[in-house]
Amino acid sequence: MFERHKDSKAEAGDSPQQGGSATSSASNSTLISSARTTAMIGPTINIKGDITGDENLVIEGKVEGKVDLGSKDVTIGPTGRVRANINASVIKIEGEVHGDMQGEEKVVISKTGKVQGNIVAPRVTLEDGAKFKGSIDMDPAGTVMSDSPVTSLKMAGKNTHDAGKAGPGDNTASVKSG
């Protein structure tokens, strides 16, 4: 019964006057939802409150509160202005952030990024031109290996930034740039 109806629509070219099939409409929405892996907060949107979810997020607008996406990625676009603590797998900053960040994989501050807050992540990248004020903890587990590059981190910080004081065996570097 359904097959004959479907075949006649295919032959007729699925014209809008004949109406859409519920089956194709349902499969289209399934395609759209499975293809969409990133949500976006546009440049004219202002949000005050907590943001949680299970998809990647791009913030181009203003957010105040908390952003907790766990195993997903957060990108603060060039027009993004965030006053919130951020927890995500990968955090990329191209705009402004005032708050602490915890990256499960890494945190990247691009050349246009401005950050004021503390960063905890196993890998942190500060691109040339990035503005950063806060502390960086690249050993969130708290275990310091005897051959860890703590000394080179401190020296690199002193050569390129006004580094804060870090004690022996401490790989937390305070960096002030810009």
PDB file of C-alpha atoms in Angstrom:
ATOM      1  CA  MET A   1       0.000   0.000   0.000  1.00  0.00           C
ATOM      2  CA  PHE A   2       2.708   2.503   0.953  1.00  0.00           C
ATOM      3  CA  GLU A   3       5.060   1.453  -1.825  1.00  0.00           C
ATOM      4  CA  ARG A   4       2.539   2.245  -4.580  1.00  0.00           C
ATOM      5  CA  HIS A   5       1.916   5.699  -3.079  1.00  0.00           C
ATOM      6  CA  LYS A   6       5.652   6.380  -2.819  1.00  0.00           C
ATOM      7  CA  ASP A   7       6.251   5.275  -6.442  1.00  0.00           C
ATOM      8  CA  SER A   8       3.513   7.540  -7.810  1.00  0.00           C
ATOM      9  CA  LYS A   9       5.060  10.539  -5.999  1.00  0.00           C
ATOM     10  CA  ALA A  10       8.498   9.705  -7.357  1.00  0.00           C
ATOM     11  CA  GLU A  11       7.072   9.589 -10.894  1.00  0.00           C
ATOM     12  CA  ALA A  12       5.187  12.826 -10.372  1.00  0.00           C
ATOM     13  CA  GLY A  13       8.356  14.568  -9.131  1.00  0.00           C
ATOM     14  CA  ASP A  14       7.176  15.160  -5.523  1.00  0.00           C
ATOM     15  CA  SER A  15       5.551  18.454  -6.388  1.00  0.00           C
ATOM     16  CA  PRO A  16       4.646  20.743  -3.454  1.00  0.00           C
ATOM     17  CA  GLN A  17       0.960  20.662  -4.395  1.00  0.00           C
ATOM     18  CA  GLN A  18       0.843  16.942  -3.593  1.00  0.00           C
ATOM     19  CA  GLY A  19       2.157  17.456  -0.033  1.00  0.00           C
ATOM     20  CA  GLY A  20       5.250  16.055   1.599  1.00  0.00           C
ATOM     21  CA  SER A  21       5.600  12.545   2.866  1.00  0.00           C
ATOM     22  CA  ALA A  22       5.775  12.108   6.639  1.00  0.00           C
ATOM     23  CA  THR A  23       8.426   9.448   6.110  1.00  0.00           C
ATOM     24  CA  SER A  24      10.728  11.719   4.128  1.00  0.00           C
ATOM     25  CA  SER A  25      10.108  14.586   6.556  1.00  0.00           C
ATOM     26  CA  ALA A  26      11.090  12.377   9.505  1.00  0.00           C
ATOM     27  CA  SER A  27      14.202  11.107   7.752  1.00  0.00           C
ATOM     28  CA  ASN A  28      15.190  14.686   6.813  1.00  0.00           C
ATOM     29  CA  SER A  29      14.988  15.818  10.444  1.00  0.00           C
ATOM     30  CA  THR A  30      17.025  12.787  11.485  1.00  0.00           C
ATOM     31  CA  LEU A  31      19.666  13.708   8.913  1.00  0.00           C
ATOM     32  CA  ILE A  32      19.745  17.308  10.097  1.00  0.00           C
ATOM     33  CA  SER A  33      20.046  16.431  13.792  1.00  0.00           C
ATOM     34  CA  SER A  34      22.763  13.818  13.234  1.00  0.00           C
ATOM     35  CA  ALA A  35      24.709  16.104  10.882  1.00  0.00           C
ATOM     36  CA  ARG A  36      24.617  19.042  13.309  1.00  0.00           C
ATOM     37  CA  THR A  37      27.452  18.716  15.768  1.00  0.00           C
ATOM     38  CA  THR A  38      27.990  22.372  16.666  1.00  0.00           C
ATOM     39  CA  ALA A  39      25.632  24.860  18.259  1.00  0.00           C
ATOM     40  CA  MET A  40      26.176  28.599  17.905  1.00  0.00           C
ATOM     41  CA  ILE A  41      25.382  31.626  20.014  1.00  0.00           C
ATOM     42  CA  GLY A  42      25.221  34.476  17.513  1.00  0.00           C
ATOM     43  CA  PRO A  43      26.813  37.914  17.881  1.00  0.00           C
ATOM     44  CA  THR A  44      23.552  39.635  18.908  1.00  0.00           C
ATOM     45  CA  ILE A  45      22.626  37.056  21.580  1.00  0.00           C
ATOM     46  CA  ASN A  46      23.182  37.751  25.323  1.00  0.00           C
ATOM     47  CA  ILE A  47      22.905  34.878  27.793  1.00  0.00           C
ATOM     48  CA  LYS A  48      22.989  35.068  31.598  1.00  0.00           C
ATOM     49  CA  GLY A  49      23.043  31.656  33.245  1.00  0.00           C
ATOM     50  CA  ASP A  50      24.553  28.205  32.968  1.00  0.00           C
ATOM     51  CA  ILE A  51      25.129  26.482  29.637  1.00  0.00           C
ATOM     52  CA  THR A  52      25.353  22.699  29.476  1.00  0.00           C
ATOM     53  CA  GLY A  53      24.997  20.304  26.579  1.00  0.00           C
ATOM     54  CA  ASP A  54      26.285  17.416  24.545  1.00  0.00           C
ATOM     55  CA  GLU A  55      27.480  19.145  21.374  1.00  0.00           C
ATOM     56  CA  ASN A  56      30.271  21.526  20.438  1.00  0.00           C
ATOM     57  CA  LEU A  57      29.572  25.222  20.964  1.00  0.00           C
ATOM     58  CA  VAL A  58      30.685  28.417  19.216  1.00  0.00           C
ATOM     59  CA  ILE A  59      30.061  31.629  21.138  1.00  0.00           C
ATOM     60  CA  GLU A  60      29.987  34.847  19.087  1.00  0.00           C
ATOM     61  CA  GLY A  61      27.735  36.779  21.496  1.00  0.00           C
ATOM     62  CA  LYS A  62      27.872  37.580  25.224  1.00  0.00           C
ATOM     63  CA  VAL A  63      27.649  34.949  27.949  1.00  0.00           C
ATOM     64  CA  GLU A  64      27.678  35.425  31.737  1.00  0.00           C
ATOM     65  CA  GLY A  65      27.490  32.442  34.088  1.00  0.00           C
ATOM     66  CA  LYS A  66      29.009  29.008  33.593  1.00  0.00           C
ATOM     67  CA  VAL A  67      29.754  26.921  30.479  1.00  0.00           C
ATOM     68  CA  ASP A  68      30.056  23.178  31.143  1.00  0.00           C
ATOM     69  CA  LEU A  69      30.290  20.950  28.067  1.00  0.00           C
ATOM     70  CA  GLY A  70      32.536  18.210  29.510  1.00  0.00           C
ATOM     71  CA  SER A  71      33.767  16.144  26.562  1.00  0.00           C
ATOM     72  CA  LYS A  72      32.783  18.667  23.863  1.00  0.00           C
ATOM     73  CA  ASP A  73      34.631  21.683  22.409  1.00  0.00           C
ATOM     74  CA  VAL A  74      33.992  25.380  23.049  1.00  0.00           C
ATOM     75  CA  THR A  75      35.156  28.147  20.716  1.00  0.00           C
ATOM     76  CA  ILE A  76      34.879  31.778  21.699  1.00  0.00           C
ATOM     77  CA  GLY A  77      34.743  33.541  18.335  1.00  0.00           C
ATOM     78  CA  PRO A  78      36.285  36.955  17.585  1.00  0.00           C
ATOM     79  CA  THR A  79      33.098  38.787  18.640  1.00  0.00           C
ATOM     80  CA  GLY A  80      32.516  36.554  21.692  1.00  0.00           C
ATOM     81  CA  ARG A  81      32.601  38.127  25.164  1.00  0.00           C
ATOM     82  CA  VAL A  82      32.407  35.611  28.007  1.00  0.00           C
ATOM     83  CA  ARG A  83      32.339  36.214  31.765  1.00  0.00           C
ATOM     84  CA  ALA A  84      32.129  32.624  32.915  1.00  0.00           C
ATOM     85  CA  ASN A  85      34.071  29.602  34.065  1.00  0.00           C
ATOM     86  CA  ILE A  86      34.443  27.160  31.180  1.00  0.00           C
ATOM     87  CA  ASN A  87      34.827  23.378  31.340  1.00  0.00           C
ATOM     88  CA  ALA A  88      35.240  21.520  28.026  1.00  0.00           C
ATOM     89  CA  SER A  89      37.490  19.110  26.164  1.00  0.00           C
ATOM     90  CA  VAL A  90      39.083  21.719  23.882  1.00  0.00           C
ATOM     91  CA  ILE A  91      38.707  25.446  24.500  1.00  0.00           C
ATOM     92  CA  LYS A  92      39.714  27.905  21.768  1.00  0.00           C
ATOM     93  CA  ILE A  93      39.662  31.625  22.486  1.00  0.00           C
ATOM     94  CA  GLU A  94      39.539  34.167  19.656  1.00  0.00           C
ATOM     95  CA  GLY A  95      37.515  36.771  21.599  1.00  0.00           C
ATOM     96  CA  GLU A  96      37.465  37.736  25.303  1.00  0.00           C
ATOM     97  CA  VAL A  97      37.124  35.550  28.383  1.00  0.00           C
ATOM     98  CA  HIS A  98      37.034  36.604  32.035  1.00  0.00           C
ATOM     99  CA  GLY A  99      36.928  33.412  34.077  1.00  0.00           C
ATOM    100  CA  ASP A 100      38.693  30.164  34.851  1.00  0.00           C
ATOM    101  CA  MET A 101      39.009  27.434  32.242  1.00  0.00           C
ATOM    102  CA  GLN A 102      39.485  23.705  32.526  1.00  0.00           C
ATOM    103  CA  GLY A 103      40.341  21.953  29.278  1.00  0.00           C
ATOM    104  CA  GLU A 104      40.343  18.162  29.323  1.00  0.00           C
ATOM    105  CA  GLU A 105      42.605  18.060  26.223  1.00  0.00           C
ATOM    106  CA  LYS A 106      43.877  21.593  25.589  1.00  0.00           C
ATOM    107  CA  VAL A 107      43.294  25.337  25.689  1.00  0.00           C
ATOM    108  CA  VAL A 108      44.317  27.561  22.767  1.00  0.00           C
ATOM    109  CA  ILE A 109      44.406  31.350  22.962  1.00  0.00           C
ATOM    110  CA  SER A 110      44.690  32.769  19.454  1.00  0.00           C
ATOM    111  CA  LYS A 111      46.436  36.002  18.497  1.00  0.00           C
ATOM    112  CA  THR A 112      43.137  37.899  18.815  1.00  0.00           C
ATOM    113  CA  GLY A 113      42.255  36.278  22.151  1.00  0.00           C
ATOM    114  CA  LYS A 114      42.152  38.099  25.492  1.00  0.00           C
ATOM    115  CA  VAL A 115      41.949  36.030  28.675  1.00  0.00           C
ATOM    116  CA  GLN A 116      41.855  36.986  32.323  1.00  0.00           C
ATOM    117  CA  GLY A 117      41.640  33.887  34.487  1.00  0.00           C
ATOM    118  CA  ASN A 118      43.305  30.636  35.423  1.00  0.00           C
ATOM    119  CA  ILE A 119      43.814  27.726  33.033  1.00  0.00           C
ATOM    120  CA  VAL A 120      44.044  24.047  33.946  1.00  0.00           C
ATOM    121  CA  ALA A 121      44.809  21.771  30.983  1.00  0.00           C
ATOM    122  CA  PRO A 122      47.450  19.245  29.933  1.00  0.00           C
ATOM    123  CA  ARG A 123      48.300  21.379  26.855  1.00  0.00           C
ATOM    124  CA  VAL A 124      48.094  25.156  26.535  1.00  0.00           C
ATOM    125  CA  THR A 125      48.917  27.227  23.451  1.00  0.00           C
ATOM    126  CA  LEU A 126      49.361  30.991  23.504  1.00  0.00           C
ATOM    127  CA  GLU A 127      49.699  32.285  19.965  1.00  0.00           C
ATOM    128  CA  ASP A 128      51.904  35.287  19.274  1.00  0.00           C
ATOM    129  CA  GLY A 129      49.877  38.396  20.102  1.00  0.00           C
ATOM    130  CA  ALA A 130      47.513  36.688  22.578  1.00  0.00           C
ATOM    131  CA  LYS A 131      46.691  38.612  25.762  1.00  0.00           C
ATOM    132  CA  PHE A 132      46.693  36.543  28.952  1.00  0.00           C
ATOM    133  CA  LYS A 133      46.630  37.347  32.659  1.00  0.00           C
ATOM    134  CA  GLY A 134      46.342  34.498  35.111  1.00  0.00           C
ATOM    135  CA  SER A 135      47.953  31.191  35.975  1.00  0.00           C
ATOM    136  CA  ILE A 136      48.463  28.028  33.977  1.00  0.00           C
ATOM    137  CA  ASP A 137      48.463  24.534  35.506  1.00  0.00           C
ATOM    138  CA  MET A 138      49.556  21.953  32.942  1.00  0.00           C
ATOM    139  CA  ASP A 139      49.711  19.115  35.453  1.00  0.00           C
ATOM    140  CA  PRO A 140      46.121  18.782  36.662  1.00  0.00           C
ATOM    141  CA  ALA A 141      46.799  15.334  38.130  1.00  0.00           C
ATOM    142  CA  GLY A 142      49.395  16.894  40.431  1.00  0.00           C
ATOM    143  CA  THR A 143      52.098  14.309  39.726  1.00  0.00           C
ATOM    144  CA  VAL A 144      55.484  15.758  38.844  1.00  0.00           C
ATOM    145  CA  MET A 145      57.846  13.429  36.988  1.00  0.00           C
ATOM    146  CA  SER A 146      61.565  13.707  37.676  1.00  0.00           C
ATOM    147  CA  ASP A 147      62.369  14.422  34.014  1.00  0.00           C
ATOM    148  CA  SER A 148      59.446  16.820  33.412  1.00  0.00           C
ATOM    149  CA  PRO A 149      60.172  20.017  31.466  1.00  0.00           C
ATOM    150  CA  VAL A 150      59.274  22.251  34.435  1.00  0.00           C
ATOM    151  CA  THR A 151      62.509  24.187  34.221  1.00  0.00           C
ATOM    152  CA  SER A 152      62.113  24.911  30.512  1.00  0.00           C
ATOM    153  CA  LEU A 153      58.517  26.084  31.111  1.00  0.00           C
ATOM    154  CA  LYS A 154      59.721  28.551  33.746  1.00  0.00           C
ATOM    155  CA  MET A 155      62.581  29.751  31.559  1.00  0.00           C
ATOM    156  CA  ALA A 156      60.337  30.136  28.509  1.00  0.00           C
ATOM    157  CA  GLY A 157      57.904  32.159  30.618  1.00  0.00           C
ATOM    158  CA  LYS A 158      60.679  34.456  31.852  1.00  0.00           C
ATOM    159  CA  ASN A 159      62.052  34.978  28.360  1.00  0.00           C
ATOM    160  CA  THR A 160      58.775  35.925  26.687  1.00  0.00           C
ATOM    161  CA  HIS A 161      56.491  37.130  29.484  1.00  0.00           C
ATOM    162  CA  ASP A 162      56.656  38.685  32.928  1.00  0.00           C
ATOM    163  CA  ALA A 163      56.466  35.378  34.771  1.00  0.00           C
ATOM    164  CA  GLY A 164      55.271  35.144  38.343  1.00  0.00           C
ATOM    165  CA  LYS A 165      57.045  33.192  41.036  1.00  0.00           C
ATOM    166  CA  ALA A 166      56.959  29.426  40.826  1.00  0.00           C
ATOM    167  CA  GLY A 167      58.526  27.243  43.490  1.00  0.00           C
ATOM    168  CA  PRO A 168      60.834  24.263  42.924  1.00  0.00           C
ATOM    169  CA  GLY A 169      58.981  21.255  41.557  1.00  0.00           C
ATOM    170  CA  ASP A 170      55.951  23.409  40.770  1.00  0.00           C
ATOM    171  CA  ASN A 171      54.991  23.548  37.118  1.00  0.00           C
ATOM    172  CA  THR A 172      52.316  26.165  37.629  1.00  0.00           C
ATOM    173  CA  ALA A 173      53.445  29.280  35.796  1.00  0.00           C
ATOM    174  CA  SER A 174      51.904  32.675  36.298  1.00  0.00           C
ATOM    175  CA  VAL A 175      52.120  34.627  33.082  1.00  0.00           C
ATOM    176  CA  LYS A 176      51.248  38.251  32.441  1.00  0.00           C
ATOM    177  CA  SER A 177      51.284  39.423  28.858  1.00  0.00           C
ATOM    178  CA  GLY A 178      50.046  42.588  27.199  1.00  0.00           C
TER     179      GLY A 178
END
